[in-house]
Amino acid sequence: MTTSLLAPAPLQVRRMALAAWPQSLLATTLLGGLGYGDGPDAVRAPVLSAAPMVDAWSGVGTVREGRSGRVRWRHDGRWLWGALEIDEAAEGIGLQALVRQAYADIFAALQATGCRHLLRLWNYVPRINEAQDGLERYRHFNAGRQLAFLDAGQAAFEGAPAASCLGVQGGPLCVRFLAGTQAAVPVENPRQVPAYHYPSAYGPRSPTFSRAALVPLPPGRVALLVSGTASIAGHLSLHAGDVEAQTLETLLNLQTVIAAAEARCSARLALRDFDCVIYVRHAEHAATVQRLLQDRLGADAHAVRSAVMLQADVCRADLLVEIEAHGS
Ligand code: 3EB
């Protein structure tokens, strides 16, 4: 073993039992986490997999915490975790304006902490596929998000962070994010039009995200944060109504974006070793998706054994499944 392997990893994510979470919050290097199941910091989406889990992100230094507007943050001088929850009904403004303000608070947090580069965001939007004032709420969300990036002078197109955006039944608009003092390498999927270049048929302003964020870690290591990935080729949703075909298309997209990331670094990366979160629109599709994952990656694969499955609305109404992943 070389000494570099003994050095503390500068950014780490560990998937662990949600029950262990309150204790681990005491760890000084812990930045934050995303819980799957009932508990603190949990995503408000029903969990379909067996055990309640949490993805706990930690840095290296002593953590400081604070607030910027409605964003609560923790950072160690190198990495930043932020969380924001907004009760839409209490604000009395439309979703687009609300998202624009929420993201302005996120950019204020980056300024306040010196962690200026967004790496990865998780967005949970109540009733995402419902229409409001003649436009789907996801499209309002996209407009507010892109405007906020432009307001802040942040890369709204090439260089955008990785992201997920899922629909939940109710509760607040909820955003979690990871940022750092150095920019990630944005990675696109050659099978897909970059989301920030989707044609206007998908809404007046395009989604602001890259397919993955490749985070360089010293020496010669990387973390790859893969955005929510679905059954889209070019800019078209494929296999309407067919959850099996959508799942296989999604796995192909995941493997393609991971291969594109590998071509940008010297690390070897494989989906079977990644932590995955699977979102299904219909709970009754969970077993089918799980079986296909098992068939393609092997029942013993880390990605299969550690997969978390949630019920959520995918942001395009014709998509039944979305998978996100991170690994190194
Ligand atoms: C897609 O590829 C499917 O709006 O932040 C995936 C990941 C999707 C992130 C977002 C949307 C988002 O367009 C949906």
mmCIF file of C-alpha atoms and ligand atoms in Angstrom:
data_model
loop_
_atom_site.group_PDB
_atom_site.id
_atom_site.type_symbol
_atom_site.label_atom_id
_atom_site.label_comp_id
_atom_site.label_asym_id
_atom_site.label_seq_id
_atom_site.Cartn_x
_atom_site.Cartn_y
_atom_site.Cartn_z
ATOM 1 C CA MET A 1 0.000 0.000 0.000
ATOM 2 C CA THR A 2 1.345 3.437 -0.868
ATOM 3 C CA THR A 3 1.221 6.375 1.488
ATOM 4 C CA SER A 4 -1.197 8.228 -0.767
ATOM 5 C CA LEU A 5 -3.790 5.526 -0.076
ATOM 6 C CA LEU A 6 -3.353 6.079 3.645
ATOM 7 C CA ALA A 7 -3.965 9.811 3.370
ATOM 8 C CA PRO A 8 -7.540 10.820 4.244
ATOM 9 C CA ALA A 9 -9.758 10.977 1.191
ATOM 10 C CA PRO A 10 -10.543 14.634 0.521
ATOM 11 C CA LEU A 11 -14.186 13.942 -0.301
ATOM 12 C CA GLN A 12 -15.997 10.821 0.721
ATOM 13 C CA VAL A 13 -19.513 9.532 0.456
ATOM 14 C CA ARG A 14 -20.598 6.565 2.493
ATOM 15 C CA ARG A 15 -23.930 4.813 2.122
ATOM 16 C CA MET A 16 -24.996 3.558 5.529
ATOM 17 C CA ALA A 17 -28.031 2.664 7.606
ATOM 18 C CA LEU A 18 -30.209 5.698 8.272
ATOM 19 C CA ALA A 19 -30.396 4.613 11.932
ATOM 20 C CA ALA A 20 -26.666 5.411 12.308
ATOM 21 C CA TRP A 21 -27.161 8.952 11.023
ATOM 22 C CA PRO A 22 -27.806 11.070 14.153
ATOM 23 C CA GLN A 23 -24.630 9.730 15.810
ATOM 24 C CA SER A 24 -22.499 10.224 12.734
ATOM 25 C CA LEU A 25 -23.590 13.865 12.553
ATOM 26 C CA LEU A 26 -21.213 14.343 15.453
ATOM 27 C CA ALA A 27 -18.252 13.429 13.249
ATOM 28 C CA THR A 28 -16.451 16.702 12.745
ATOM 29 C CA THR A 29 -15.702 16.151 9.080
ATOM 30 C CA LEU A 30 -19.293 15.275 8.173
ATOM 31 C CA LEU A 31 -20.770 17.775 5.719
ATOM 32 C CA GLY A 32 -24.296 16.500 5.276
ATOM 33 C CA GLY A 33 -26.383 13.766 3.860
ATOM 34 C CA LEU A 34 -29.368 12.639 1.916
ATOM 35 C CA GLY A 35 -31.561 10.147 3.742
ATOM 36 C CA TYR A 36 -33.803 7.541 2.153
ATOM 37 C CA GLY A 37 -36.495 6.547 4.638
ATOM 38 C CA ASP A 38 -38.122 8.199 7.644
ATOM 39 C CA GLY A 39 -35.605 10.288 9.495
ATOM 40 C CA PRO A 40 -33.701 13.550 9.543
ATOM 41 C CA ASP A 41 -32.561 14.954 6.190
ATOM 42 C CA ALA A 42 -34.634 12.370 4.343
ATOM 43 C CA VAL A 43 -35.953 12.776 0.832
ATOM 44 C CA ARG A 44 -39.739 13.080 0.940
ATOM 45 C CA ALA A 45 -40.307 10.133 -1.383
ATOM 46 C CA PRO A 46 -41.572 6.690 -0.369
ATOM 47 C CA VAL A 47 -38.756 4.131 -0.065
ATOM 48 C CA LEU A 48 -39.377 0.840 -1.875
ATOM 49 C CA SER A 49 -36.061 -0.885 -1.093
ATOM 50 C CA ALA A 50 -35.696 -2.840 2.128
ATOM 51 C CA ALA A 51 -33.458 -0.831 4.447
ATOM 52 C CA PRO A 52 -33.586 2.908 5.180
ATOM 53 C CA MET A 53 -30.207 4.315 4.117
ATOM 54 C CA VAL A 54 -28.341 7.597 3.996
ATOM 55 C CA ASP A 55 -25.605 8.900 1.741
ATOM 56 C CA ALA A 56 -23.284 10.719 4.119
ATOM 57 C CA TRP A 57 -20.816 13.160 2.576
ATOM 58 C CA SER A 58 -17.682 14.111 4.458
ATOM 59 C CA GLY A 59 -14.675 16.302 3.788
ATOM 60 C CA VAL A 60 -11.335 16.544 5.557
ATOM 61 C CA GLY A 61 -11.229 19.658 7.680
ATOM 62 C CA THR A 62 -13.172 20.862 10.667
ATOM 63 C CA VAL A 63 -16.681 21.765 9.621
ATOM 64 C CA ARG A 64 -18.210 25.178 10.087
ATOM 65 C CA GLU A 65 -21.910 25.780 9.668
ATOM 66 C CA GLY A 66 -24.050 28.766 8.864
ATOM 67 C CA ARG A 67 -26.868 30.141 6.754
ATOM 68 C CA SER A 68 -27.231 32.230 3.616
ATOM 69 C CA GLY A 69 -30.842 33.301 3.209
ATOM 70 C CA ARG A 70 -32.814 30.076 3.337
ATOM 71 C CA VAL A 71 -29.810 27.835 2.707
ATOM 72 C CA ARG A 72 -28.293 25.978 5.684
ATOM 73 C CA TRP A 73 -24.706 25.008 4.948
ATOM 74 C CA ARG A 74 -21.716 23.151 6.364
ATOM 75 C CA HIS A 75 -18.230 23.419 4.875
ATOM 76 C CA ASP A 76 -14.657 22.479 5.695
ATOM 77 C CA GLY A 77 -12.934 25.152 3.625
ATOM 78 C CA ARG A 78 -12.755 22.841 0.607
ATOM 79 C CA TRP A 79 -16.181 21.195 0.276
ATOM 80 C CA LEU A 80 -19.657 22.589 0.963
ATOM 81 C CA TRP A 81 -22.956 20.832 1.616
ATOM 82 C CA GLY A 82 -26.118 22.931 1.480
ATOM 83 C CA ALA A 83 -29.791 22.322 2.138
ATOM 84 C CA LEU A 84 -32.830 24.437 1.487
ATOM 85 C CA GLU A 85 -36.521 23.858 2.075
ATOM 86 C CA ILE A 86 -39.207 26.304 1.039
ATOM 87 C CA ASP A 87 -42.900 26.127 1.799
ATOM 88 C CA GLU A 88 -44.308 27.290 -1.502
ATOM 89 C CA ALA A 89 -47.777 28.107 -0.188
ATOM 90 C CA ALA A 90 -46.357 30.459 2.448
ATOM 91 C CA GLU A 91 -44.368 32.467 -0.107
ATOM 92 C CA GLY A 92 -47.262 33.555 -2.310
ATOM 93 C CA ILE A 93 -45.198 33.803 -5.489
ATOM 94 C CA GLY A 94 -45.138 31.453 -8.448
ATOM 95 C CA LEU A 95 -42.793 28.497 -8.651
ATOM 96 C CA GLN A 96 -40.535 30.120 -11.255
ATOM 97 C CA ALA A 97 -39.875 33.191 -9.090
ATOM 98 C CA LEU A 98 -39.499 31.012 -6.008
ATOM 99 C CA VAL A 99 -36.888 28.784 -7.645
ATOM 100 C CA ARG A 100 -35.031 31.853 -8.931
ATOM 101 C CA GLN A 101 -34.864 33.193 -5.339
ATOM 102 C CA ALA A 102 -33.926 29.805 -3.896
ATOM 103 C CA TYR A 103 -31.021 29.481 -6.308
ATOM 104 C CA ALA A 104 -29.974 33.083 -5.569
ATOM 105 C CA ASP A 105 -29.620 31.943 -1.929
ATOM 106 C CA ILE A 106 -27.545 28.962 -3.103
ATOM 107 C CA PHE A 107 -25.197 31.274 -5.008
ATOM 108 C CA ALA A 108 -24.997 33.529 -1.930
ATOM 109 C CA ALA A 109 -23.899 30.477 0.089
ATOM 110 C CA LEU A 110 -21.134 29.804 -2.444
ATOM 111 C CA GLN A 111 -19.957 33.410 -2.068
ATOM 112 C CA ALA A 112 -20.119 33.360 1.724
ATOM 113 C CA THR A 113 -18.108 30.149 2.077
ATOM 114 C CA GLY A 114 -15.608 30.530 -0.760
ATOM 115 C CA CYS A 115 -16.712 27.167 -2.178
ATOM 116 C CA ARG A 116 -17.582 28.826 -5.477
ATOM 117 C CA HIS A 117 -18.163 25.823 -7.729
ATOM 118 C CA LEU A 118 -21.401 23.864 -7.731
ATOM 119 C CA LEU A 119 -20.727 20.180 -8.317
ATOM 120 C CA ARG A 120 -24.045 18.365 -7.824
ATOM 121 C CA LEU A 121 -27.635 19.302 -6.936
ATOM 122 C CA TRP A 122 -30.641 17.243 -5.924
ATOM 123 C CA ASN A 123 -34.006 18.948 -6.478
ATOM 124 C CA TYR A 124 -37.342 17.653 -5.161
ATOM 125 C CA VAL A 125 -40.326 19.531 -6.527
ATOM 126 C CA PRO A 126 -43.878 18.969 -5.289
ATOM 127 C CA ARG A 127 -46.369 17.988 -8.034
ATOM 128 C CA ILE A 128 -43.740 18.381 -10.750
ATOM 129 C CA ASN A 129 -45.883 17.256 -13.680
ATOM 130 C CA GLU A 130 -48.925 19.390 -12.823
ATOM 131 C CA ALA A 131 -49.780 22.350 -15.028
ATOM 132 C CA GLN A 132 -49.783 25.858 -13.591
ATOM 133 C CA ASP A 133 -50.831 28.886 -15.658
ATOM 134 C CA GLY A 134 -50.733 26.666 -18.740
ATOM 135 C CA LEU A 135 -47.152 25.424 -18.196
ATOM 136 C CA GLU A 136 -45.940 22.251 -16.469
ATOM 137 C CA ARG A 137 -44.390 22.988 -13.094
ATOM 138 C CA TYR A 138 -41.097 21.330 -14.126
ATOM 139 C CA ARG A 139 -40.884 23.892 -16.935
ATOM 140 C CA HIS A 140 -41.505 26.736 -14.465
ATOM 141 C CA PHE A 141 -38.745 25.210 -12.333
ATOM 142 C CA ASN A 142 -36.355 25.134 -15.296
ATOM 143 C CA ALA A 143 -37.067 28.769 -16.149
ATOM 144 C CA GLY A 144 -36.420 29.942 -12.587
ATOM 145 C CA ARG A 145 -33.257 27.841 -12.293
ATOM 146 C CA GLN A 146 -31.723 29.018 -15.566
ATOM 147 C CA LEU A 147 -32.525 32.669 -14.784
ATOM 148 C CA ALA A 148 -30.819 32.335 -11.399
ATOM 149 C CA PHE A 149 -27.666 30.911 -13.017
ATOM 150 C CA LEU A 150 -27.667 33.826 -15.493
ATOM 151 C CA ASP A 151 -28.346 36.360 -12.667
ATOM 152 C CA ALA A 152 -25.328 34.997 -10.789
ATOM 153 C CA GLY A 153 -23.027 34.895 -13.814
ATOM 154 C CA GLN A 154 -22.673 31.116 -13.368
ATOM 155 C CA ALA A 155 -22.293 28.646 -16.238
ATOM 156 C CA ALA A 156 -25.877 27.918 -17.272
ATOM 157 C CA PHE A 157 -24.877 25.824 -20.287
ATOM 158 C CA GLU A 158 -21.531 24.085 -20.752
ATOM 159 C CA GLY A 159 -19.960 23.686 -17.319
ATOM 160 C CA ALA A 160 -23.268 23.385 -15.450
ATOM 161 C CA PRO A 161 -23.229 21.093 -12.393
ATOM 162 C CA ALA A 162 -24.633 17.579 -12.300
ATOM 163 C CA ALA A 163 -28.215 17.392 -11.022
ATOM 164 C CA SER A 164 -31.357 15.426 -10.404
ATOM 165 C CA CYS A 165 -34.880 16.784 -10.393
ATOM 166 C CA LEU A 166 -37.698 14.581 -9.135
ATOM 167 C CA GLY A 167 -41.309 15.139 -8.263
ATOM 168 C CA VAL A 168 -42.727 14.446 -4.819
ATOM 169 C CA GLN A 169 -46.341 14.402 -3.669
ATOM 170 C CA GLY A 170 -46.310 17.339 -1.272
ATOM 171 C CA GLY A 171 -44.258 19.192 1.279
ATOM 172 C CA PRO A 172 -41.738 21.918 0.597
ATOM 173 C CA LEU A 173 -39.561 22.550 -2.416
ATOM 174 C CA CYS A 174 -36.366 20.871 -1.362
ATOM 175 C CA VAL A 175 -32.829 21.308 -2.710
ATOM 176 C CA ARG A 176 -29.571 19.704 -1.546
ATOM 177 C CA PHE A 177 -26.199 20.522 -3.065
ATOM 178 C CA LEU A 178 -22.495 19.842 -3.002
ATOM 179 C CA ALA A 179 -19.965 22.499 -3.986
ATOM 180 C CA GLY A 180 -16.227 22.901 -3.761
ATOM 181 C CA THR A 181 -13.348 25.323 -4.123
ATOM 182 C CA GLN A 182 -12.406 23.820 -7.493
ATOM 183 C CA ALA A 183 -14.564 23.229 -10.530
ATOM 184 C CA ALA A 184 -15.489 19.722 -11.648
ATOM 185 C CA VAL A 185 -14.947 18.553 -15.213
ATOM 186 C CA PRO A 186 -18.411 18.493 -16.799
ATOM 187 C CA VAL A 187 -19.151 15.313 -18.746
ATOM 188 C CA GLU A 188 -21.792 14.889 -21.447
ATOM 189 C CA ASN A 189 -23.364 11.773 -22.943
ATOM 190 C CA PRO A 190 -22.632 11.383 -26.688
ATOM 191 C CA ARG A 191 -26.008 9.602 -27.099
ATOM 192 C CA GLN A 192 -27.888 12.615 -25.745
ATOM 193 C CA VAL A 193 -28.275 16.269 -26.611
ATOM 194 C CA PRO A 194 -26.941 18.233 -23.633
ATOM 195 C CA ALA A 195 -29.960 19.081 -21.486
ATOM 196 C CA TYR A 196 -29.005 22.772 -21.568
ATOM 197 C CA HIS A 197 -29.453 22.597 -25.368
ATOM 198 C CA TYR A 198 -32.853 20.884 -25.370
ATOM 199 C CA PRO A 199 -35.139 22.539 -27.939
ATOM 200 C CA SER A 200 -37.850 24.923 -26.695
ATOM 201 C CA ALA A 201 -40.510 22.233 -27.209
ATOM 202 C CA TYR A 202 -39.488 21.069 -23.711
ATOM 203 C CA GLY A 203 -40.071 24.466 -22.151
ATOM 204 C CA PRO A 204 -39.155 28.124 -22.574
ATOM 205 C CA ARG A 205 -35.793 27.730 -20.787
ATOM 206 C CA SER A 206 -33.713 24.576 -20.874
ATOM 207 C CA PRO A 207 -32.683 22.527 -17.830
ATOM 208 C CA THR A 208 -29.392 23.612 -16.269
ATOM 209 C CA PHE A 209 -27.276 20.520 -15.702
ATOM 210 C CA SER A 210 -24.495 18.398 -17.154
ATOM 211 C CA ARG A 211 -24.795 14.618 -17.430
ATOM 212 C CA ALA A 212 -22.045 14.099 -14.861
ATOM 213 C CA ALA A 213 -19.471 15.976 -12.817
ATOM 214 C CA LEU A 214 -15.978 14.488 -12.677
ATOM 215 C CA VAL A 215 -14.338 15.648 -9.454
ATOM 216 C CA PRO A 216 -10.534 15.381 -9.416
ATOM 217 C CA LEU A 217 -9.176 14.125 -6.114
ATOM 218 C CA PRO A 218 -5.461 13.913 -5.357
ATOM 219 C CA PRO A 219 -3.303 11.940 -6.558
ATOM 220 C CA GLY A 220 -4.789 10.349 -9.616
ATOM 221 C CA ARG A 221 -8.175 9.684 -8.052
ATOM 222 C CA VAL A 222 -11.600 10.973 -9.074
ATOM 223 C CA ALA A 223 -15.191 10.903 -7.946
ATOM 224 C CA LEU A 224 -17.875 10.782 -10.614
ATOM 225 C CA LEU A 225 -21.266 12.254 -9.765
ATOM 226 C CA VAL A 226 -23.730 11.105 -12.411
ATOM 227 C CA SER A 227 -26.921 13.126 -12.865
ATOM 228 C CA GLY A 228 -30.368 11.613 -12.977
ATOM 229 C CA THR A 229 -30.379 9.485 -16.120
ATOM 230 C CA ALA A 230 -33.407 8.299 -18.029
ATOM 231 C CA SER A 231 -34.632 6.780 -21.296
ATOM 232 C CA ILE A 232 -33.713 9.700 -23.540
ATOM 233 C CA ALA A 233 -31.723 9.560 -26.779
ATOM 234 C CA GLY A 234 -30.980 12.764 -28.621
ATOM 235 C CA HIS A 235 -33.609 14.845 -26.863
ATOM 236 C CA LEU A 236 -36.460 12.338 -27.293
ATOM 237 C CA SER A 237 -38.029 10.172 -24.597
ATOM 238 C CA LEU A 238 -37.982 6.570 -25.816
ATOM 239 C CA HIS A 239 -40.183 3.531 -25.104
ATOM 240 C CA ALA A 240 -43.307 5.271 -23.760
ATOM 241 C CA GLY A 241 -45.212 2.947 -21.437
ATOM 242 C CA ASP A 242 -42.513 0.210 -21.506
ATOM 243 C CA VAL A 243 -40.657 0.158 -18.202
ATOM 244 C CA GLU A 244 -38.348 -2.692 -19.223
ATOM 245 C CA ALA A 245 -37.135 -0.973 -22.383
ATOM 246 C CA GLN A 246 -36.811 2.344 -20.517
ATOM 247 C CA THR A 247 -34.665 0.696 -17.853
ATOM 248 C CA LEU A 248 -32.330 -0.871 -20.439
ATOM 249 C CA GLU A 249 -32.052 2.448 -22.302
ATOM 250 C CA THR A 250 -31.262 4.156 -18.983
ATOM 251 C CA LEU A 251 -28.538 1.617 -18.155
ATOM 252 C CA LEU A 252 -27.022 2.151 -21.598
ATOM 253 C CA ASN A 253 -27.032 5.911 -20.986
ATOM 254 C CA LEU A 254 -25.387 5.457 -17.577
ATOM 255 C CA GLN A 255 -22.699 3.223 -19.040
ATOM 256 C CA THR A 256 -22.129 5.649 -21.906
ATOM 257 C CA VAL A 257 -21.683 8.677 -19.652
ATOM 258 C CA ILE A 258 -19.361 6.732 -17.339
ATOM 259 C CA ALA A 259 -17.281 5.693 -20.373
ATOM 260 C CA ALA A 260 -17.177 9.335 -21.497
ATOM 261 C CA ALA A 261 -15.902 10.282 -18.036
ATOM 262 C CA GLU A 262 -13.254 7.543 -18.102
ATOM 263 C CA ALA A 263 -11.948 8.979 -21.357
ATOM 264 C CA ARG A 264 -11.322 12.257 -19.491
ATOM 265 C CA CYS A 265 -9.197 10.801 -16.682
ATOM 266 C CA SER A 266 -6.847 7.939 -15.853
ATOM 267 C CA ALA A 267 -9.187 6.254 -13.345
ATOM 268 C CA ARG A 268 -11.153 3.105 -14.194
ATOM 269 C CA LEU A 269 -14.847 3.521 -13.456
ATOM 270 C CA ALA A 270 -17.648 0.949 -13.655
ATOM 271 C CA LEU A 271 -21.359 1.264 -12.970
ATOM 272 C CA ARG A 272 -21.364 -2.042 -11.083
ATOM 273 C CA ASP A 273 -19.186 -0.449 -8.375
ATOM 274 C CA PHE A 274 -21.293 2.724 -8.024
ATOM 275 C CA ASP A 275 -23.922 3.670 -5.450
ATOM 276 C CA CYS A 276 -27.232 4.032 -7.316
ATOM 277 C CA VAL A 277 -30.528 5.644 -6.474
ATOM 278 C CA ILE A 278 -33.427 4.416 -8.605
ATOM 279 C CA TYR A 279 -36.633 6.417 -8.921
ATOM 280 C CA VAL A 280 -39.735 4.696 -10.296
ATOM 281 C CA ARG A 281 -42.931 6.583 -11.096
ATOM 282 C CA HIS A 282 -45.070 3.572 -10.198
ATOM 283 C CA ALA A 283 -44.190 1.472 -7.140
ATOM 284 C CA GLU A 284 -45.355 -1.681 -8.938
ATOM 285 C CA HIS A 285 -42.441 -1.303 -11.396
ATOM 286 C CA ALA A 286 -39.809 -1.595 -8.667
ATOM 287 C CA ALA A 287 -39.351 -5.379 -8.937
ATOM 288 C CA THR A 288 -38.975 -5.273 -12.729
ATOM 289 C CA VAL A 289 -36.339 -2.551 -12.586
ATOM 290 C CA GLN A 290 -34.479 -4.364 -9.795
ATOM 291 C CA ARG A 291 -34.482 -7.612 -11.809
ATOM 292 C CA LEU A 292 -33.098 -5.916 -14.941
ATOM 293 C CA LEU A 293 -30.365 -4.225 -12.923
ATOM 294 C CA GLN A 294 -29.466 -7.629 -11.488
ATOM 295 C CA ASP A 295 -29.494 -9.274 -14.951
ATOM 296 C CA ARG A 296 -27.236 -6.605 -16.443
ATOM 297 C CA LEU A 297 -24.777 -5.985 -13.592
ATOM 298 C CA GLY A 298 -24.853 -9.301 -11.703
ATOM 299 C CA ALA A 299 -26.634 -10.037 -8.443
ATOM 300 C CA ASP A 300 -23.352 -9.707 -6.514
ATOM 301 C CA ALA A 301 -22.531 -6.254 -7.910
ATOM 302 C CA HIS A 302 -22.141 -3.471 -5.358
ATOM 303 C CA ALA A 303 -24.503 -1.317 -7.433
ATOM 304 C CA VAL A 304 -27.233 -3.947 -7.133
ATOM 305 C CA ARG A 305 -26.742 -4.868 -3.485
ATOM 306 C CA SER A 306 -26.578 -1.250 -2.289
ATOM 307 C CA ALA A 307 -29.239 0.207 -4.610
ATOM 308 C CA VAL A 308 -31.852 2.442 -3.056
ATOM 309 C CA MET A 309 -35.281 2.480 -4.744
ATOM 310 C CA LEU A 310 -37.714 5.365 -4.288
ATOM 311 C CA GLN A 311 -41.120 6.214 -5.694
ATOM 312 C CA ALA A 312 -41.068 9.642 -7.328
ATOM 313 C CA ASP A 313 -42.336 11.419 -10.416
ATOM 314 C CA VAL A 314 -39.749 11.713 -13.160
ATOM 315 C CA CYS A 315 -39.672 15.240 -14.580
ATOM 316 C CA ARG A 316 -40.905 14.264 -18.040
ATOM 317 C CA ALA A 317 -44.406 12.819 -17.819
ATOM 318 C CA ASP A 318 -43.590 10.020 -20.308
ATOM 319 C CA LEU A 319 -40.629 8.692 -18.297
ATOM 320 C CA LEU A 320 -41.192 5.827 -15.852
ATOM 321 C CA VAL A 321 -37.718 5.391 -14.368
ATOM 322 C CA GLU A 322 -34.628 7.462 -13.593
ATOM 323 C CA ILE A 323 -31.319 6.308 -12.094
ATOM 324 C CA GLU A 324 -28.558 8.434 -10.574
ATOM 325 C CA ALA A 325 -25.212 7.183 -9.376
ATOM 326 C CA HIS A 326 -21.923 8.170 -7.815
ATOM 327 C CA GLY A 327 -18.677 6.321 -7.599
ATOM 328 C CA SER A 328 -14.926 6.552 -7.698
HETATM 329 C C1 3EB B 1 -33.364 14.310 -18.629
HETATM 330 O O1 3EB B 1 -32.343 13.733 -18.942
HETATM 331 C C2 3EB B 1 -34.216 13.609 -17.612
HETATM 332 O O2 3EB B 1 -33.740 19.068 -14.526
HETATM 333 O O3 3EB B 1 -32.122 18.804 -13.096
HETATM 334 C C3 3EB B 1 -32.450 14.330 -15.213
HETATM 335 C C4 3EB B 1 -31.498 14.917 -14.387
HETATM 336 C C5 3EB B 1 -33.543 15.041 -15.628
HETATM 337 C C6 3EB B 1 -31.646 16.237 -13.972
HETATM 338 C C7 3EB B 1 -32.882 18.368 -13.972
HETATM 339 C C8 3EB B 1 -33.682 16.364 -15.195
HETATM 340 C C9 3EB B 1 -32.743 16.955 -14.377
HETATM 341 O O4 3EB B 1 -33.731 15.381 -19.131
HETATM 342 C C10 3EB B 1 -34.614 14.435 -16.474
#
